[in-house]
C-alpha cells in the first residue's frame, strides 16, 4: 500500500474470506502492520492453507472458488481520515502436487449467491435461484441405504461388548448371600 506523504502512525490489517464469507486464518505472513509517521508504504501478506478441491463446506478448510480480501485501517488518527491511499493486490498460486494434487478441475466452483438452475429453465442468467438444488433421489436417497446396515451392525456389536464387559467385571458366579439370622 502506498500511503499519503504526511500521516501519523497507522495500523493496517488484511483479512481473507472464502466464498462462504468465512474468515480464513493466515498460515504465515505479516497480516497486521503499523506504518510510522512519514512512511511511504506498508506491505501486508497472508498465505492461506492449501486449497483442496475435495474440501467440504462444513469444514473450516479453504474452499475452491471465489475469495474476498478486506483491507482495514485499525488505528487511524482523525487528521488522516479521508486521505487517499493506493492499494495493490498480488495473488499467487502454486501447484502443490503430492497429496494435494487432484485432476486440477473443479466440478462446481463455490460462488456465493449463484445457484444452479436446470438448462431448460434458465431464461434469465442474471437471477440466482435456489430451486432445483435437490438431489435426484431426494435428500434421504430413499428409505433403505447402506447406513442402516452399518447402524444395525454397530448396535449389535455395542450390545455384545456391553454383555461381555458386564460378565467380565462381575466375575465367576457368586454364591448366594443369605441374610444373617435367617
JSON list of C-alpha atoms in Angstrom, two decimals:
[
{"chain": "A", "resi": 1, "resn": "UNK", "atom": "CA", "xyz": [0.00, 0.00, 0.00]},
{"chain": "A", "resi": 2, "resn": "UNK", "atom": "CA", "xyz": [1.17, 3.48, -0.78]},
{"chain": "A", "resi": 3, "resn": "UNK", "atom": "CA", "xyz": [0.33, 5.96, 1.93]},
{"chain": "A", "resi": 4, "resn": "UNK", "atom": "CA", "xyz": [-0.05, 9.75, 1.76]},
{"chain": "A", "resi": 5, "resn": "UNK", "atom": "CA", "xyz": [3.14, 11.77, 2.15]},
{"chain": "A", "resi": 6, "resn": "UNK", "atom": "CA", "xyz": [2.21, 13.17, 5.56]},
{"chain": "A", "resi": 7, "resn": "UNK", "atom": "CA", "xyz": [0.40, 10.96, 8.02]},
{"chain": "A", "resi": 8, "resn": "UNK", "atom": "CA", "xyz": [0.52, 9.88, 11.64]},
{"chain": "A", "resi": 9, "resn": "UNK", "atom": "CA", "xyz": [1.18, 6.31, 12.76]},
{"chain": "A", "resi": 10, "resn": "UNK", "atom": "CA", "xyz": [-1.36, 3.97, 11.15]},
{"chain": "A", "resi": 11, "resn": "UNK", "atom": "CA", "xyz": [-2.10, 0.28, 11.69]},
{"chain": "A", "resi": 12, "resn": "UNK", "atom": "CA", "xyz": [-3.42, -1.72, 8.73]},
{"chain": "A", "resi": 13, "resn": "UNK", "atom": "CA", "xyz": [-4.72, -5.29, 8.51]},
{"chain": "A", "resi": 14, "resn": "UNK", "atom": "CA", "xyz": [-5.60, -7.61, 5.63]},
{"chain": "A", "resi": 15, "resn": "UNK", "atom": "CA", "xyz": [-8.25, -10.35, 6.01]},
{"chain": "A", "resi": 16, "resn": "UNK", "atom": "CA", "xyz": [-9.10, -13.08, 3.51]},
{"chain": "A", "resi": 17, "resn": "UNK", "atom": "CA", "xyz": [-12.57, -14.65, 3.30]},
{"chain": "A", "resi": 18, "resn": "UNK", "atom": "CA", "xyz": [-13.68, -17.68, 1.30]},
{"chain": "A", "resi": 19, "resn": "UNK", "atom": "CA", "xyz": [-16.85, -17.94, -0.78]},
{"chain": "A", "resi": 20, "resn": "UNK", "atom": "CA", "xyz": [-18.98, -18.68, 2.29]},
{"chain": "A", "resi": 21, "resn": "UNK", "atom": "CA", "xyz": [-17.71, -15.44, 3.88]},
{"chain": "A", "resi": 22, "resn": "UNK", "atom": "CA", "xyz": [-15.72, -17.34, 6.49]},
{"chain": "A", "resi": 23, "resn": "UNK", "atom": "CA", "xyz": [-12.51, -15.66, 7.57]},
{"chain": "A", "resi": 24, "resn": "UNK", "atom": "CA", "xyz": [-9.53, -17.82, 6.69]},
{"chain": "A", "resi": 25, "resn": "UNK", "atom": "CA", "xyz": [-6.56, -17.87, 9.02]},
{"chain": "A", "resi": 26, "resn": "UNK", "atom": "CA", "xyz": [-3.22, -16.98, 7.50]},
{"chain": "A", "resi": 27, "resn": "UNK", "atom": "CA", "xyz": [-0.68, -19.76, 7.65]},
{"chain": "A", "resi": 28, "resn": "UNK", "atom": "CA", "xyz": [2.11, -17.19, 7.72]},
{"chain": "A", "resi": 29, "resn": "UNK", "atom": "CA", "xyz": [2.80, -13.63, 6.62]},
{"chain": "A", "resi": 30, "resn": "UNK", "atom": "CA", "xyz": [2.51, -10.15, 8.14]},
{"chain": "A", "resi": 31, "resn": "UNK", "atom": "CA", "xyz": [-1.26, -9.77, 8.31]},
{"chain": "A", "resi": 32, "resn": "UNK", "atom": "CA", "xyz": [-1.14, -6.63, 10.50]},
{"chain": "A", "resi": 33, "resn": "UNK", "atom": "CA", "xyz": [1.48, -3.88, 10.31]},
{"chain": "A", "resi": 34, "resn": "UNK", "atom": "CA", "xyz": [1.93, -0.40, 11.70]},
{"chain": "A", "resi": 35, "resn": "UNK", "atom": "CA", "xyz": [3.31, 2.34, 9.45]},
{"chain": "A", "resi": 36, "resn": "UNK", "atom": "CA", "xyz": [5.19, 5.01, 11.36]},
{"chain": "A", "resi": 37, "resn": "UNK", "atom": "CA", "xyz": [4.81, 8.74, 10.62]},
{"chain": "A", "resi": 38, "resn": "UNK", "atom": "CA", "xyz": [6.21, 9.66, 7.22]},
{"chain": "A", "resi": 39, "resn": "UNK", "atom": "CA", "xyz": [6.42, 6.07, 5.97]},
{"chain": "A", "resi": 40, "resn": "UNK", "atom": "CA", "xyz": [5.53, 5.98, 2.28]},
{"chain": "A", "resi": 41, "resn": "UNK", "atom": "CA", "xyz": [4.37, 2.37, 2.05]},
{"chain": "A", "resi": 42, "resn": "UNK", "atom": "CA", "xyz": [3.44, -0.69, 4.04]},
{"chain": "A", "resi": 43, "resn": "UNK", "atom": "CA", "xyz": [3.39, -4.29, 2.83]},
{"chain": "A", "resi": 44, "resn": "UNK", "atom": "CA", "xyz": [0.97, -6.89, 4.20]},
{"chain": "A", "resi": 45, "resn": "UNK", "atom": "CA", "xyz": [0.96, -10.61, 3.38]},
{"chain": "A", "resi": 46, "resn": "UNK", "atom": "CA", "xyz": [-1.33, -13.56, 4.01]},
{"chain": "A", "resi": 47, "resn": "UNK", "atom": "CA", "xyz": [-0.52, -17.09, 2.88]},
{"chain": "A", "resi": 48, "resn": "UNK", "atom": "CA", "xyz": [-3.51, -19.42, 3.14]},
{"chain": "A", "resi": 49, "resn": "UNK", "atom": "CA", "xyz": [-3.51, -23.12, 3.85]},
{"chain": "A", "resi": 50, "resn": "UNK", "atom": "CA", "xyz": [-3.67, -25.39, 0.81]},
{"chain": "A", "resi": 51, "resn": "UNK", "atom": "CA", "xyz": [-6.99, -25.18, -1.05]},
{"chain": "A", "resi": 52, "resn": "UNK", "atom": "CA", "xyz": [-8.18, -28.68, -1.89]},
{"chain": "A", "resi": 53, "resn": "UNK", "atom": "CA", "xyz": [-10.86, -29.43, -4.46]},
{"chain": "A", "resi": 54, "resn": "UNK", "atom": "CA", "xyz": [-12.35, -32.16, -2.25]},
{"chain": "A", "resi": 55, "resn": "UNK", "atom": "CA", "xyz": [-12.73, -29.97, 0.84]},
{"chain": "A", "resi": 56, "resn": "UNK", "atom": "CA", "xyz": [-16.19, -29.95, 2.42]},
{"chain": "A", "resi": 57, "resn": "UNK", "atom": "CA", "xyz": [-18.11, -26.69, 3.06]},
{"chain": "A", "resi": 58, "resn": "UNK", "atom": "CA", "xyz": [-18.82, -27.71, 6.69]},
{"chain": "A", "resi": 59, "resn": "UNK", "atom": "CA", "xyz": [-15.10, -27.97, 7.44]},
{"chain": "A", "resi": 60, "resn": "UNK", "atom": "CA", "xyz": [-13.16, -24.81, 8.10]},
{"chain": "A", "resi": 61, "resn": "UNK", "atom": "CA", "xyz": [-10.71, -25.57, 5.29]},
{"chain": "A", "resi": 62, "resn": "UNK", "atom": "CA", "xyz": [-10.20, -23.06, 2.49]},
{"chain": "A", "resi": 63, "resn": "UNK", "atom": "CA", "xyz": [-12.65, -23.91, -0.27]},
{"chain": "A", "resi": 64, "resn": "UNK", "atom": "CA", "xyz": [-12.12, -23.68, -4.02]},
{"chain": "A", "resi": 65, "resn": "UNK", "atom": "CA", "xyz": [-13.87, -20.75, -5.64]},
{"chain": "A", "resi": 66, "resn": "UNK", "atom": "CA", "xyz": [-14.21, -17.05, -5.01]},
{"chain": "A", "resi": 67, "resn": "UNK", "atom": "CA", "xyz": [-12.20, -15.26, -2.33]},
{"chain": "A", "resi": 68, "resn": "UNK", "atom": "CA", "xyz": [-12.60, -11.79, -0.84]},
{"chain": "A", "resi": 69, "resn": "UNK", "atom": "CA", "xyz": [-9.89, -9.58, 0.59]},
{"chain": "A", "resi": 70, "resn": "UNK", "atom": "CA", "xyz": [-10.66, -6.87, 3.16]},
{"chain": "A", "resi": 71, "resn": "UNK", "atom": "CA", "xyz": [-8.16, -4.14, 3.94]},
{"chain": "A", "resi": 72, "resn": "UNK", "atom": "CA", "xyz": [-8.85, -2.40, 7.26]},
{"chain": "A", "resi": 73, "resn": "UNK", "atom": "CA", "xyz": [-7.31, 0.60, 8.99]},
{"chain": "A", "resi": 74, "resn": "UNK", "atom": "CA", "xyz": [-7.26, -0.41, 12.65]},
{"chain": "A", "resi": 75, "resn": "UNK", "atom": "CA", "xyz": [-5.68, 2.69, 14.17]},
{"chain": "A", "resi": 76, "resn": "UNK", "atom": "CA", "xyz": [-6.05, 5.89, 12.22]},
{"chain": "A", "resi": 77, "resn": "UNK", "atom": "CA", "xyz": [-5.84, 9.44, 13.55]},
{"chain": "A", "resi": 78, "resn": "UNK", "atom": "CA", "xyz": [-8.63, 11.93, 12.89]},
{"chain": "A", "resi": 79, "resn": "UNK", "atom": "CA", "xyz": [-6.27, 14.01, 10.70]},
{"chain": "A", "resi": 80, "resn": "UNK", "atom": "CA", "xyz": [-5.71, 11.08, 8.35]},
{"chain": "A", "resi": 81, "resn": "UNK", "atom": "CA", "xyz": [-9.40, 10.35, 7.74]},
{"chain": "A", "resi": 82, "resn": "UNK", "atom": "CA", "xyz": [-10.29, 10.84, 4.07]},
{"chain": "A", "resi": 83, "resn": "UNK", "atom": "CA", "xyz": [-6.66, 10.80, 2.86]},
{"chain": "A", "resi": 84, "resn": "UNK", "atom": "CA", "xyz": [-6.16, 8.77, -0.34]},
{"chain": "A", "resi": 85, "resn": "UNK", "atom": "CA", "xyz": [-4.21, 5.51, -0.26]},
{"chain": "A", "resi": 86, "resn": "UNK", "atom": "CA", "xyz": [-3.23, 3.27, -3.16]},
{"chain": "A", "resi": 87, "resn": "UNK", "atom": "CA", "xyz": [-3.59, -0.45, -2.61]},
{"chain": "A", "resi": 88, "resn": "UNK", "atom": "CA", "xyz": [-2.14, -3.08, -4.90]},
{"chain": "A", "resi": 89, "resn": "UNK", "atom": "CA", "xyz": [-3.12, -6.74, -4.59]},
{"chain": "A", "resi": 90, "resn": "UNK", "atom": "CA", "xyz": [-0.93, -9.57, -5.84]},
{"chain": "A", "resi": 91, "resn": "UNK", "atom": "CA", "xyz": [-2.34, -13.10, -5.84]},
{"chain": "A", "resi": 92, "resn": "UNK", "atom": "CA", "xyz": [-0.15, -16.12, -6.47]},
{"chain": "A", "resi": 93, "resn": "UNK", "atom": "CA", "xyz": [-0.88, -19.81, -6.65]},
{"chain": "A", "resi": 94, "resn": "UNK", "atom": "CA", "xyz": [1.50, -22.77, -6.50]},
{"chain": "A", "resi": 95, "resn": "UNK", "atom": "CA", "xyz": [0.95, -26.27, -7.85]},
{"chain": "A", "resi": 96, "resn": "UNK", "atom": "CA", "xyz": [1.47, -28.28, -4.66]},
{"chain": "A", "resi": 97, "resn": "UNK", "atom": "CA", "xyz": [1.41, -31.80, -6.13]},
{"chain": "A", "resi": 98, "resn": "UNK", "atom": "CA", "xyz": [1.53, -34.85, -3.88]},
{"chain": "A", "resi": 99, "resn": "UNK", "atom": "CA", "xyz": [-1.46, -35.43, -1.60]},
{"chain": "A", "resi": 100, "resn": "UNK", "atom": "CA", "xyz": [-2.96, -32.04, -2.50]},
{"chain": "A", "resi": 101, "resn": "UNK", "atom": "CA", "xyz": [-2.98, -32.85, -6.22]},
{"chain": "A", "resi": 102, "resn": "UNK", "atom": "CA", "xyz": [-6.19, -33.80, -7.96]},
{"chain": "A", "resi": 103, "resn": "UNK", "atom": "CA", "xyz": [-7.02, -33.67, -11.63]},
{"chain": "A", "resi": 104, "resn": "UNK", "atom": "CA", "xyz": [-6.89, -29.86, -11.50]},
{"chain": "A", "resi": 105, "resn": "UNK", "atom": "CA", "xyz": [-10.57, -29.31, -12.23]},
{"chain": "A", "resi": 106, "resn": "UNK", "atom": "CA", "xyz": [-13.43, -28.26, -10.02]},
{"chain": "A", "resi": 107, "resn": "UNK", "atom": "CA", "xyz": [-16.84, -29.80, -10.56]},
{"chain": "A", "resi": 108, "resn": "UNK", "atom": "CA", "xyz": [-18.70, -26.73, -9.27]},
{"chain": "A", "resi": 109, "resn": "UNK", "atom": "CA", "xyz": [-16.81, -23.66, -8.05]},
{"chain": "A", "resi": 110, "resn": "UNK", "atom": "CA", "xyz": [-18.17, -22.07, -4.91]},
{"chain": "A", "resi": 111, "resn": "UNK", "atom": "CA", "xyz": [-19.57, -18.66, -5.81]},
{"chain": "A", "resi": 112, "resn": "UNK", "atom": "CA", "xyz": [-21.89, -17.02, -3.28]},
{"chain": "A", "resi": 113, "resn": "UNK", "atom": "CA", "xyz": [-25.39, -16.03, -4.36]},
{"chain": "A", "resi": 114, "resn": "UNK", "atom": "CA", "xyz": [-25.43, -18.08, -7.54]},
{"chain": "A", "resi": 115, "resn": "UNK", "atom": "CA", "xyz": [-27.21, -21.39, -7.64]},
{"chain": "A", "resi": 116, "resn": "UNK", "atom": "CA", "xyz": [-27.51, -23.83, -10.48]},
{"chain": "A", "resi": 117, "resn": "UNK", "atom": "CA", "xyz": [-30.69, -23.94, -12.50]},
{"chain": "A", "resi": 118, "resn": "UNK", "atom": "CA", "xyz": [-31.59, -26.69, -14.97]},
{"chain": "A", "resi": 119, "resn": "UNK", "atom": "CA", "xyz": [-30.77, -25.74, -18.55]},
{"chain": "A", "resi": 120, "resn": "UNK", "atom": "CA", "xyz": [-34.37, -25.85, -19.78]},
{"chain": "A", "resi": 121, "resn": "UNK", "atom": "CA", "xyz": [-35.47, -23.33, -17.12]},
{"chain": "A", "resi": 122, "resn": "UNK", "atom": "CA", "xyz": [-32.60, -20.84, -17.50]},
{"chain": "A", "resi": 123, "resn": "UNK", "atom": "CA", "xyz": [-34.02, -17.95, -19.47]},
{"chain": "A", "resi": 124, "resn": "UNK", "atom": "CA", "xyz": [-32.57, -15.13, -17.37]},
{"chain": "A", "resi": 125, "resn": "UNK", "atom": "CA", "xyz": [-28.95, -15.68, -16.36]},
{"chain": "A", "resi": 126, "resn": "UNK", "atom": "CA", "xyz": [-28.83, -12.63, -14.11]},
{"chain": "A", "resi": 127, "resn": "UNK", "atom": "CA", "xyz": [-31.13, -14.04, -11.42]},
{"chain": "A", "resi": 128, "resn": "UNK", "atom": "CA", "xyz": [-29.94, -16.54, -8.82]},
{"chain": "A", "resi": 129, "resn": "UNK", "atom": "CA", "xyz": [-32.30, -19.34, -7.88]},
{"chain": "A", "resi": 130, "resn": "UNK", "atom": "CA", "xyz": [-32.21, -21.87, -5.08]},
{"chain": "A", "resi": 131, "resn": "UNK", "atom": "CA", "xyz": [-34.83, -24.16, -6.63]},
{"chain": "A", "resi": 132, "resn": "UNK", "atom": "CA", "xyz": [-33.68, -27.28, -8.38]},
{"chain": "A", "resi": 133, "resn": "UNK", "atom": "CA", "xyz": [-30.82, -27.98, -5.99]},
{"chain": "A", "resi": 134, "resn": "UNK", "atom": "CA", "xyz": [-32.45, -31.12, -4.54]},
{"chain": "A", "resi": 135, "resn": "UNK", "atom": "CA", "xyz": [-30.66, -34.36, -5.49]},
{"chain": "A", "resi": 136, "resn": "UNK", "atom": "CA", "xyz": [-32.32, -36.78, -7.92]},
{"chain": "A", "resi": 137, "resn": "UNK", "atom": "CA", "xyz": [-33.17, -39.33, -5.21]},
{"chain": "A", "resi": 138, "resn": "UNK", "atom": "CA", "xyz": [-34.21, -36.68, -2.69]},
{"chain": "A", "resi": 139, "resn": "UNK", "atom": "CA", "xyz": [-32.30, -35.71, 0.41]},
{"chain": "A", "resi": 140, "resn": "UNK", "atom": "CA", "xyz": [-32.59, -39.14, 2.04]},
{"chain": "A", "resi": 141, "resn": "UNK", "atom": "CA", "xyz": [-31.80, -41.27, -1.04]},
{"chain": "A", "resi": 142, "resn": "UNK", "atom": "CA", "xyz": [-34.82, -43.44, -0.38]},
{"chain": "A", "resi": 143, "resn": "UNK", "atom": "CA", "xyz": [-35.79, -45.23, 2.82]},
{"chain": "A", "resi": 144, "resn": "UNK", "atom": "CA", "xyz": [-33.20, -48.01, 2.73]},
{"chain": "A", "resi": 145, "resn": "UNK", "atom": "CA", "xyz": [-29.49, -47.28, 2.46]},
{"chain": "A", "resi": 146, "resn": "UNK", "atom": "CA", "xyz": [-26.14, -48.75, 3.47]},
{"chain": "A", "resi": 147, "resn": "UNK", "atom": "CA", "xyz": [-26.19, -46.64, 6.61]},
{"chain": "A", "resi": 148, "resn": "UNK", "atom": "CA", "xyz": [-28.97, -48.80, 8.04]},
{"chain": "A", "resi": 149, "resn": "UNK", "atom": "CA", "xyz": [-26.74, -51.89, 7.75]},
{"chain": "A", "resi": 150, "resn": "UNK", "atom": "CA", "xyz": [-23.78, -50.16, 9.39]},
{"chain": "A", "resi": 151, "resn": "UNK", "atom": "CA", "xyz": [-26.00, -48.74, 12.13]},
{"chain": "A", "resi": 152, "resn": "UNK", "atom": "CA", "xyz": [-27.55, -52.16, 12.89]},
{"chain": "A", "resi": 153, "resn": "UNK", "atom": "CA", "xyz": [-24.18, -53.91, 12.86]},
{"chain": "A", "resi": 154, "resn": "UNK", "atom": "CA", "xyz": [-22.67, -51.26, 15.14]},
{"chain": "A", "resi": 155, "resn": "UNK", "atom": "CA", "xyz": [-25.62, -51.54, 17.55]},
{"chain": "A", "resi": 156, "resn": "UNK", "atom": "CA", "xyz": [-25.29, -55.34, 17.71]},
{"chain": "A", "resi": 157, "resn": "UNK", "atom": "CA", "xyz": [-21.54, -55.11, 18.36]},
{"chain": "A", "resi": 158, "resn": "UNK", "atom": "CA", "xyz": [-22.10, -52.50, 21.09]},
{"chain": "A", "resi": 159, "resn": "UNK", "atom": "CA", "xyz": [-24.69, -54.74, 22.78]},
{"chain": "A", "resi": 160, "resn": "UNK", "atom": "CA", "xyz": [-22.33, -57.74, 22.68]},
{"chain": "A", "resi": 161, "resn": "UNK", "atom": "CA", "xyz": [-19.49, -55.63, 24.08]},
{"chain": "A", "resi": 162, "resn": "UNK", "atom": "CA", "xyz": [-21.77, -54.46, 26.90]},
{"chain": "A", "resi": 163, "resn": "UNK", "atom": "CA", "xyz": [-22.79, -58.02, 27.85]},
{"chain": "A", "resi": 164, "resn": "UNK", "atom": "CA", "xyz": [-19.17, -59.21, 27.66]},
{"chain": "A", "resi": 165, "resn": "UNK", "atom": "CA", "xyz": [-17.98, -56.29, 29.78]},
{"chain": "A", "resi": 166, "resn": "UNK", "atom": "CA", "xyz": [-20.65, -56.94, 32.39]},
{"chain": "A", "resi": 167, "resn": "UNK", "atom": "CA", "xyz": [-19.73, -60.63, 32.59]},
{"chain": "A", "resi": 168, "resn": "UNK", "atom": "CA", "xyz": [-16.04, -59.77, 32.80]},
{"chain": "A", "resi": 169, "resn": "UNK", "atom": "CA", "xyz": [-16.40, -57.30, 35.66]},
{"chain": "A", "resi": 170, "resn": "UNK", "atom": "CA", "xyz": [-18.94, -59.41, 37.54]},
{"chain": "A", "resi": 171, "resn": "UNK", "atom": "CA", "xyz": [-16.56, -62.33, 37.71]},
{"chain": "A", "resi": 172, "resn": "UNK", "atom": "CA", "xyz": [-17.46, -66.01, 38.03]},
{"chain": "A", "resi": 173, "resn": "UNK", "atom": "CA", "xyz": [-20.74, -66.90, 39.66]},
{"chain": "A", "resi": 174, "resn": "UNK", "atom": "CA", "xyz": [-21.01, -65.61, 43.21]},
{"chain": "A", "resi": 175, "resn": "UNK", "atom": "CA", "xyz": [-22.52, -67.67, 45.97]},
{"chain": "A", "resi": 176, "resn": "UNK", "atom": "CA", "xyz": [-25.94, -66.63, 47.05]},
{"chain": "A", "resi": 177, "resn": "UNK", "atom": "CA", "xyz": [-25.80, -64.46, 50.13]},
{"chain": "A", "resi": 178, "resn": "UNK", "atom": "CA", "xyz": [-28.05, -65.39, 52.97]},
{"chain": "A", "resi": 179, "resn": "UNK", "atom": "CA", "xyz": [-29.03, -62.60, 55.35]},
{"chain": "A", "resi": 180, "resn": "UNK", "atom": "CA", "xyz": [-27.70, -63.10, 58.87]},
{"chain": "A", "resi": 181, "resn": "UNK", "atom": "CA", "xyz": [-30.18, -64.56, 61.35]},
{"chain": "A", "resi": 182, "resn": "UNK", "atom": "CA", "xyz": [-32.20, -66.40, 58.77]}
]
